[in-house]
Coordinates of C-alpha atoms in Angstrom, one line a residue:
M1 CA 97.6 105.6 85.3
A2 CA 97.2 109.3 84.5
K3 CA 95.7 111.4 87.2
E4 CA 92.9 112.4 84.8
L5 CA 91.5 108.8 84.9
K6 CA 90.9 108.8 88.7
D7 CA 87.5 110.4 88.1
V8 CA 86.5 108.1 85.3
A9 CA 83.7 105.7 86.3
K10 CA 84.2 101.9 85.8
R11 CA 82.1 100.2 83.2
A12 CA 80.8 97.7 85.7
D13 CA 79.8 100.3 88.2
N14 CA 78.1 102.9 86.0
Y15 CA 78.3 102.3 82.2
S16 CA 76.5 105.5 81.3
Q17 CA 78.8 107.7 83.4
W18 CA 81.9 105.8 82.1
Y19 CA 80.8 106.7 78.6
N20 CA 80.3 110.4 79.4
D21 CA 83.6 110.5 81.3
L22 CA 85.5 109.0 78.3
V23 CA 84.0 111.5 75.9
T24 CA 85.3 114.3 78.1
K25 CA 88.6 112.9 79.3
A26 CA 89.7 111.7 75.9
D27 CA 89.2 115.2 74.4
L28 CA 86.5 114.0 72.0
A29 CA 83.7 116.6 72.8
E30 CA 82.3 118.8 75.5
Q31 CA 79.0 120.4 76.3
S32 CA 78.3 123.8 74.6
A33 CA 76.5 126.8 75.8
V34 CA 73.6 125.9 73.6
R35 CA 71.2 123.5 75.1
G36 CA 71.5 119.9 73.9
C37 CA 74.5 120.7 71.6
M38 CA 78.1 119.7 71.8
V39 CA 81.5 121.1 70.8
I40 CA 83.4 118.4 68.9
K41 CA 87.1 118.9 69.8
P42 CA 89.9 118.4 67.3
Y43 CA 90.6 114.8 68.4
G44 CA 87.0 113.8 68.1
Y45 CA 86.6 115.6 64.8
A46 CA 89.7 113.9 63.4
I47 CA 87.9 110.5 63.9
W48 CA 84.8 111.9 62.1
E49 CA 87.0 113.2 59.3
K50 CA 88.4 109.7 58.7
M51 CA 84.9 108.2 58.8
Q52 CA 83.7 110.8 56.4
R53 CA 86.6 110.3 54.0
Q54 CA 86.2 106.6 53.8
L55 CA 82.4 106.7 53.5
D56 CA 82.6 109.3 50.8
D57 CA 84.8 107.1 48.7
M58 CA 82.5 104.2 49.2
F59 CA 79.4 106.3 48.2
K60 CA 81.2 107.6 45.1
A61 CA 82.1 104.0 44.1
T62 CA 78.4 103.4 43.7
G63 CA 77.9 106.4 41.4
V64 CA 76.8 108.9 44.1
Q65 CA 77.8 112.6 43.8
N66 CA 77.9 115.2 46.5
A67 CA 75.7 118.3 46.6
Y68 CA 74.5 120.8 49.1
F69 CA 71.0 122.0 49.9
P70 CA 69.7 124.8 52.2
L71 CA 69.7 124.7 56.0
L72 CA 66.3 126.4 56.2
I73 CA 63.2 124.7 54.8
P74 CA 59.8 126.5 54.3
K75 CA 57.3 125.3 56.8
S76 CA 54.8 124.5 54.0
F77 CA 57.2 122.0 52.5
L78 CA 57.2 119.8 55.6
S79 CA 53.4 119.6 55.6
R80 CA 53.2 118.1 52.1
E81 CA 53.9 114.5 53.2
A82 CA 51.6 113.7 56.1
E83 CA 53.6 110.9 57.7
H84 CA 56.8 112.9 57.4
V85 CA 55.5 116.0 59.2
E86 CA 53.9 113.8 61.9
G87 CA 57.2 112.1 62.5
F88 CA 59.3 115.2 62.8
A89 CA 56.8 117.9 64.1
K90 CA 57.8 117.6 67.8
E91 CA 61.5 117.9 67.0
C92 CA 61.5 121.0 64.7
A93 CA 63.2 124.3 65.5
V94 CA 61.4 127.1 63.8
V95 CA 62.7 130.5 62.6
T96 CA 60.0 133.2 62.9
H97 CA 61.8 136.5 62.7
Y98 CA 64.9 137.7 60.8
R99 CA 66.1 140.7 62.9
L100 CA 66.8 141.8 66.4
K101 CA 66.8 145.3 67.8
S102 CA 68.1 146.9 71.0
N103 CA 65.8 147.6 73.9
S104 CA 65.2 151.3 74.5
D105 CA 66.6 150.9 78.0
K106 CA 69.7 149.3 76.6
S107 CA 69.1 146.1 78.7
G108 CA 69.7 143.8 75.8
V109 CA 68.2 142.8 72.4
V110 CA 64.8 141.6 71.5
V111 CA 63.1 140.3 68.4
D112 CA 62.0 143.0 66.1
P113 CA 58.2 142.4 65.8
E114 CA 58.2 144.2 62.4
A115 CA 60.7 141.6 61.1
K116 CA 58.4 138.6 61.1
L117 CA 58.8 136.2 58.3
E118 CA 55.9 135.8 55.8
E119 CA 56.5 132.1 56.0
E120 CA 58.2 130.5 59.0
L121 CA 61.3 128.4 58.2
I122 CA 62.3 125.0 59.7
V123 CA 65.9 124.3 60.6
R124 CA 66.3 121.1 58.7
P125 CA 65.7 117.9 60.8
T126 CA 66.3 116.0 57.5
S127 CA 66.2 117.3 53.9
E128 CA 63.7 115.1 51.9
T129 CA 61.3 118.0 51.4
I130 CA 63.7 120.7 50.2
I131 CA 65.6 118.2 48.0
W132 CA 62.4 116.9 46.3
N133 CA 61.2 120.4 45.7
T134 CA 64.6 120.9 43.9
Y135 CA 64.5 117.6 42.1
K136 CA 61.3 118.6 40.2
N137 CA 63.4 121.1 38.4
W138 CA 66.2 118.6 37.6
I139 CA 64.1 115.6 36.5
H140 CA 62.1 115.6 33.2
S141 CA 62.7 112.4 31.4
W142 CA 64.1 108.9 31.9
R143 CA 67.4 110.2 30.6
D144 CA 67.8 112.2 33.9
L145 CA 67.6 109.1 36.0
P146 CA 68.9 107.7 38.2
L147 CA 69.8 110.9 40.1
L148 CA 72.2 110.0 43.0
C149 CA 73.0 112.7 45.4
N150 CA 74.5 112.9 48.9
Q151 CA 75.2 115.8 51.2
W152 CA 77.4 116.2 54.3
C153 CA 75.8 118.7 56.6
N154 CA 74.3 119.3 60.1
V155 CA 70.7 118.8 61.2
M156 CA 68.7 120.0 64.1
R157 CA 66.2 117.8 66.1
W158 CA 65.1 119.3 69.3
E159 CA 65.8 116.4 71.7
M160 CA 64.7 116.5 75.3
R161 CA 67.3 114.1 76.6
T162 CA 70.8 114.4 75.1
R163 CA 74.1 112.6 75.3
P164 CA 77.2 113.5 73.4
F165 CA 77.4 111.8 70.0
L166 CA 74.5 109.4 70.7
R167 CA 71.7 111.9 70.8
T168 CA 72.2 115.7 70.5
S169 CA 69.9 118.4 69.2
E170 CA 72.4 119.3 66.5
F171 CA 74.5 116.6 64.9
L172 CA 76.7 116.1 61.8
W173 CA 75.7 113.5 59.3
Q174 CA 75.4 112.6 55.6
E175 CA 72.1 112.1 53.9
G176 CA 71.8 110.4 50.5
H177 CA 68.7 111.1 48.3
T178 CA 68.3 109.2 45.1
A179 CA 65.6 109.1 42.4
H180 CA 64.9 106.2 40.1
A181 CA 62.7 105.2 37.1
T182 CA 61.5 101.9 38.7
R183 CA 60.5 100.5 42.0
E184 CA 62.9 97.6 41.7
E185 CA 65.8 100.0 41.0
A186 CA 65.0 102.1 44.1
E187 CA 64.6 99.1 46.4
Q188 CA 67.9 97.7 45.1
K189 CA 69.6 101.1 45.8
A190 CA 68.3 101.2 49.3
Q191 CA 69.6 97.8 50.1
E192 CA 72.9 98.5 48.3
M193 CA 73.5 101.5 50.6
L194 CA 72.7 99.4 53.7
K195 CA 75.4 97.0 52.7
V196 CA 77.8 99.9 52.3
Y197 CA 77.0 100.9 55.8
A198 CA 77.4 97.3 57.1
D199 CA 80.8 96.9 55.3
F200 CA 82.0 100.2 56.7
A201 CA 80.9 99.3 60.3
E202 CA 82.6 95.9 60.2
Q203 CA 85.7 96.6 58.1
W204 CA 86.6 100.1 59.3
M205 CA 84.9 100.5 62.7
A206 CA 85.4 96.8 63.7
V207 CA 81.8 96.8 64.9
P208 CA 79.7 93.7 64.0
V209 CA 76.2 94.6 62.9
V210 CA 72.9 92.9 62.3
Q211 CA 71.2 93.9 59.0
G212 CA 67.5 93.9 58.8
V213 CA 64.2 95.7 58.1
K214 CA 62.3 97.8 60.6
S215 CA 58.7 97.2 61.7
A216 CA 56.1 99.6 60.4
T217 CA 56.1 101.4 63.8
E218 CA 59.9 101.9 63.8
R219 CA 60.4 102.9 60.1
F220 CA 61.3 106.4 59.0
A221 CA 58.5 108.8 58.7
G222 CA 57.3 108.7 55.1
A223 CA 59.1 105.5 54.1
L224 CA 57.6 102.3 52.8
D225 CA 60.5 100.3 54.2
T226 CA 63.4 101.2 56.5
Y227 CA 66.5 99.0 56.5
T228 CA 68.9 99.2 59.4
I229 CA 72.2 98.0 60.9
E230 CA 72.0 97.3 64.6
A231 CA 75.1 97.1 66.8
M232 CA 75.4 95.7 70.3
M233 CA 77.2 97.8 72.9
Q234 CA 79.1 96.4 75.8
D235 CA 76.1 96.8 78.1
G236 CA 74.0 94.6 75.8
K237 CA 71.9 97.5 74.4
A238 CA 71.3 98.0 70.7
L239 CA 72.5 101.1 68.9
Q240 CA 70.9 101.8 65.5
S241 CA 74.0 102.7 63.5
G242 CA 72.7 103.5 60.0
T243 CA 69.5 103.4 58.1
S244 CA 68.5 103.3 54.5
H245 CA 64.9 104.0 53.4
F246 CA 62.8 103.0 50.4
L247 CA 60.5 105.9 50.1
G248 CA 58.3 104.7 47.2
Q249 CA 56.7 107.6 45.3
N250 CA 55.5 109.4 48.4
F251 CA 57.8 112.4 48.1
A252 CA 57.6 112.5 44.3
K253 CA 53.8 112.8 44.6
A254 CA 54.0 115.4 47.3
F255 CA 56.2 117.6 45.2
E256 CA 55.0 116.6 41.7
V257 CA 58.2 115.1 40.5
T258 CA 57.5 113.2 37.3
F259 CA 59.4 112.0 34.3
L260 CA 58.6 111.0 30.7
N261 CA 59.4 107.3 30.4
K262 CA 60.7 105.5 27.3
E263 CA 57.0 105.0 26.2
N264 CA 56.5 108.8 26.4
Q265 CA 54.2 108.4 29.4
Q266 CA 54.4 110.5 32.6
E267 CA 55.3 108.7 35.7
Y268 CA 56.2 109.6 39.3
V269 CA 59.8 108.8 40.2
W270 CA 60.8 106.3 42.9
A271 CA 63.0 107.4 45.8
T272 CA 65.4 106.4 48.5
S273 CA 67.2 108.2 51.4
W274 CA 69.9 106.9 53.7
G275 CA 72.2 108.3 56.4
V276 CA 74.7 107.9 59.2
S277 CA 75.8 110.4 61.7
T278 CA 78.4 111.3 64.4
R279 CA 76.5 108.7 66.4
L280 CA 79.1 106.3 64.9
I281 CA 81.7 107.8 67.2
G282 CA 79.5 106.8 70.1
A283 CA 79.3 103.3 68.7
L284 CA 83.2 103.2 68.6
I285 CA 83.5 104.2 72.2
M286 CA 80.9 101.8 73.6
T287 CA 81.8 98.8 71.5
H288 CA 85.6 98.7 72.1
S289 CA 86.7 100.9 75.0
D290 CA 87.8 99.7 78.5
D291 CA 88.5 101.1 81.9
N292 CA 91.8 102.5 80.7
G293 CA 90.2 104.7 78.1
L294 CA 89.4 104.5 74.4
V295 CA 90.3 101.5 72.2
L296 CA 90.2 102.7 68.6
P297 CA 90.4 100.6 65.5
P298 CA 93.6 101.4 63.7
R299 CA 91.8 102.3 60.4
L300 CA 90.0 105.2 62.2
A301 CA 92.5 106.2 64.8
P302 CA 93.8 109.8 64.2
I303 CA 97.2 108.7 65.5
Q304 CA 98.0 105.1 64.7
V305 CA 101.4 105.0 66.2
V306 CA 103.0 107.2 68.9
I307 CA 106.7 107.1 69.6
V308 CA 107.9 108.2 73.0
P309 CA 111.6 108.7 73.7
I310 CA 113.1 108.2 77.2
S311 CA 116.3 110.1 77.4
K312 CA 118.9 111.4 79.9
G313 CA 119.9 114.8 78.5
A314 CA 119.8 116.5 75.2
D315 CA 122.6 114.5 73.6
Q316 CA 120.9 111.2 74.2
L317 CA 117.5 112.6 73.0
A318 CA 119.3 113.7 69.7
Q319 CA 120.6 110.2 69.3
I320 CA 117.1 108.7 69.8
T321 CA 115.6 111.2 67.4
E322 CA 118.2 110.4 64.8
K323 CA 117.2 106.7 65.1
V324 CA 113.5 107.4 65.1
N325 CA 113.4 109.7 62.0
P326 CA 113.8 107.0 59.4
I327 CA 111.3 104.8 61.2
M328 CA 108.7 107.6 61.0
S329 CA 109.5 108.2 57.4
Q330 CA 109.0 104.6 56.5
L331 CA 105.8 104.3 58.4
R332 CA 104.3 107.4 56.8
S333 CA 105.3 106.1 53.4
L334 CA 103.0 103.2 54.2
G335 CA 100.1 105.6 54.9
I336 CA 100.5 105.1 58.7
S337 CA 100.0 108.2 60.9
V338 CA 102.7 108.7 63.4
K339 CA 103.3 111.1 66.3
Y340 CA 106.7 111.6 67.9
D341 CA 106.2 113.0 71.4
D342 CA 109.6 114.4 72.5
S343 CA 108.0 117.2 74.5
D344 CA 109.6 117.8 77.9
N345 CA 106.5 119.2 79.7
K346 CA 105.2 115.7 80.7
R347 CA 106.8 112.7 82.3
P348 CA 106.9 109.4 80.2
G349 CA 104.4 107.7 82.5
F350 CA 102.0 110.6 82.0
K351 CA 102.4 110.3 78.3
F352 CA 101.8 106.5 78.3
A353 CA 98.6 106.9 80.3
D354 CA 97.4 109.8 78.1
Y355 CA 97.8 107.8 74.9
E356 CA 96.2 104.8 76.4
L357 CA 93.3 107.0 77.4
K358 CA 93.0 108.3 73.8
G359 CA 93.2 104.8 72.3
V360 CA 96.3 105.1 70.2
P361 CA 96.6 101.6 68.8
V362 CA 100.4 101.2 69.0
R363 CA 103.0 102.8 71.3
L364 CA 106.7 102.6 70.6
V365 CA 109.2 103.5 73.4
L366 CA 112.9 104.0 72.7
G367 CA 115.4 104.7 75.5
G368 CA 119.2 104.6 76.1
K369 CA 119.4 100.8 76.7
D370 CA 117.3 100.3 73.5
L371 CA 119.9 102.2 71.5
E372 CA 122.6 100.0 72.9
N373 CA 120.7 96.8 72.3
G374 CA 119.2 97.7 68.9
T375 CA 115.7 97.1 70.3
I376 CA 112.5 99.1 70.8
E377 CA 109.5 98.5 73.1
V378 CA 106.1 97.9 71.6
M379 CA 102.8 98.2 73.4
R380 CA 99.5 97.3 71.7
R381 CA 96.5 99.2 73.1
D382 CA 93.9 96.4 72.5
T383 CA 95.5 93.9 74.9
L384 CA 98.0 96.3 76.7
E385 CA 100.7 93.7 75.9
K386 CA 104.3 95.0 76.0
Y387 CA 107.4 93.4 74.4
T388 CA 110.5 94.3 72.5
V389 CA 111.5 93.9 68.9
A390 CA 114.6 94.6 66.9
I391 CA 114.6 98.2 65.6
D392 CA 115.5 97.0 62.1
T393 CA 112.2 95.0 62.0
V394 CA 109.9 97.4 63.7
V395 CA 108.4 99.0 60.6
E396 CA 107.2 95.7 59.1
H397 CA 106.2 94.6 62.6
V398 CA 104.0 97.6 63.1
K399 CA 102.4 97.3 59.7
T400 CA 101.3 93.7 60.5
L401 CA 100.4 94.6 64.1
L402 CA 98.0 97.3 63.0
D403 CA 96.1 94.8 60.9
D404 CA 96.1 92.3 63.7
I405 CA 94.7 94.8 66.2
Q406 CA 92.0 95.8 63.7
Q407 CA 91.0 92.1 63.3
N408 CA 91.4 91.3 67.0
I409 CA 89.0 94.0 68.3
F410 CA 86.4 93.0 65.7
K411 CA 86.7 89.4 66.7
K412 CA 86.3 90.4 70.4
A413 CA 83.2 92.5 69.7
L414 CA 81.8 89.7 67.5
A415 CA 82.3 87.1 70.1
Y416 CA 80.6 89.3 72.7
R417 CA 77.7 90.1 70.4
D418 CA 77.2 86.4 69.4
A419 CA 77.3 85.3 73.0
H420 CA 74.5 87.7 73.9
I421 CA 72.0 86.7 71.1
Y422 CA 69.3 84.4 72.5
E423 CA 66.3 82.6 71.1
C424 CA 63.4 83.1 73.4
D425 CA 59.9 81.7 73.3
N426 CA 58.7 82.5 76.8
Y427 CA 57.6 86.0 77.6
E428 CA 58.1 85.7 81.4
E429 CA 61.6 84.5 80.8
F430 CA 62.2 87.3 78.3
K431 CA 61.1 90.0 80.8
E432 CA 63.7 88.8 83.3
K433 CA 66.6 88.3 80.9
I434 CA 66.1 91.6 79.0
K435 CA 67.2 93.4 82.2
D436 CA 70.7 92.2 81.6
G437 CA 70.7 93.2 78.0
G438 CA 71.3 91.3 74.8
F439 CA 69.5 90.6 71.4
F440 CA 66.5 88.3 71.7
L441 CA 65.3 86.4 68.7
C442 CA 61.6 86.1 69.3
H443 CA 58.6 85.2 67.2
W444 CA 56.3 88.1 66.5
D445 CA 52.8 88.1 65.2
G446 CA 53.3 91.3 63.2
T447 CA 50.8 93.4 65.2
E448 CA 51.4 96.9 66.6
E449 CA 49.5 95.9 69.7
T450 CA 52.0 93.2 70.6
E451 CA 54.9 95.5 69.8
A452 CA 53.4 98.3 72.0
K453 CA 52.9 95.9 74.9
I454 CA 56.5 94.7 74.8
K455 CA 57.8 98.3 74.8
E456 CA 55.5 99.4 77.6
E457 CA 56.3 96.4 79.9
T458 CA 60.0 96.0 79.2
Q459 CA 61.3 99.3 77.6
A460 CA 62.6 97.0 74.8
T461 CA 61.7 97.5 71.1
I462 CA 61.7 95.4 68.0
R463 CA 64.9 96.4 66.4
C464 CA 64.4 94.6 63.1
V465 CA 63.4 91.5 61.2
P466 CA 67.0 90.3 60.7
F467 CA 68.6 89.2 57.5
G468 CA 71.1 86.3 57.7
Y469 CA 69.1 84.2 60.2
E470 CA 67.1 81.2 59.2
Q471 CA 63.4 82.1 59.7
T472 CA 60.8 79.6 60.8
E473 CA 57.2 80.1 61.6
G474 CA 56.1 79.8 65.2
I475 CA 54.0 81.2 68.0
D476 CA 54.2 84.8 69.3
M477 CA 55.4 84.6 73.0
V478 CA 53.2 87.5 74.0
S479 CA 49.9 87.0 72.1
G480 CA 50.0 83.3 71.4
K481 CA 49.1 84.0 67.8
P482 CA 50.8 82.5 64.8
A483 CA 54.1 84.3 63.7
K484 CA 55.8 84.1 60.3
H485 CA 59.3 85.0 61.6
R486 CA 61.5 85.9 64.5
V487 CA 62.6 89.5 65.2
I488 CA 65.4 91.0 67.2
I489 CA 64.1 92.7 70.4
A490 CA 66.4 94.7 72.6
R491 CA 66.7 97.8 74.8
S492 CA 68.4 100.5 72.9
Y493 CA 70.0 103.9 72.9

């Protein structure tokens, strides 16, 4: 194992430290000089780029177009929707001045008191307000609808406790904002985008998710309904991995966005918003990785195949390279990303451990004996299994192997998730079992009082009313009152 891994905590000993160590050691990100913010390093950003590229295609397949809106939002905009401002007020970073000046004693710079803004500006925590102020200029009649926009950008939410990717003061995300002529159309769009997120999580990230609707307490500030995908990490905690919101007419009314319908009557438009962020990289790490490092799904791995030559002298290396070149060309023609690491500044064992740490799905090794035997060594990162195949068959083998790895790590995560979902009807039993993690399907009476008591006494929250589970009426385990359905309760990130 590479020396860099000696300081990485074991999952069983300290899961939180293990996560932080992997983020750093695998060159995904590091802390920045700005409080609560991170620097996403090239390897980490390459994962985000692949996520972004695929999601962008999936959005556009539903008719969504990309746009861009300002980073700075007038403070008065935020106050127009009461629930929205209440939900974000404590997280806002505020710009009050626009100029600095040097101290007379040359000890540094200070804010120029004469350069105070007439209206303070908010660094966007989310863009509903600035976008709906814009939409009122774009929407006039039913012919302008639906309006389906998305933007890729950064946002700022002044977090007190931060962790790379999972919760940072600044993070990268996409936010979709759509306008519709009818309530039904808007609700359908919000649910459609949730399904896009679920499909992406399961098919590309290999992360199984539960789809559902949030309780009133947990929904997005200003929404009538918030739909969510919840993933289970290896410590049994939930990670909210994407949300889609039905906003009703709240923002349309706040910004006077109306349209002339087909009967020549003025109506307020109906709205949705939806988003995922770089938090998805955190989900990848915590769902699949092990004590040897990252385990990346092939569809999102920056490097899908690495080829390491083991040679004695320049002549043998040239022979290996000559054999490898057509293999690389064929793999790349199949859309598979390949790295050939013939650098001489690291020993092969160091390279092996480094690529294990970075989660490269497939490693191929070719040495002198392999040249003689017409074979090549294959190692799959998900199981760490090593074996040899004929060089002539390796391209087709790798193509199939990458698909197998993608499916295998999904099945592994799904089996873990399903084994840690429990039905529970006894509150005392729940309070003991929740300490070990898991998703608990419990009857809930629908009251905020019961929800608050669970959170206060167990640090667990109602994640959602899940779709896809047969719902039966019952008795709330906390209050003893009648309950219409079961909800998923879990501790979360």
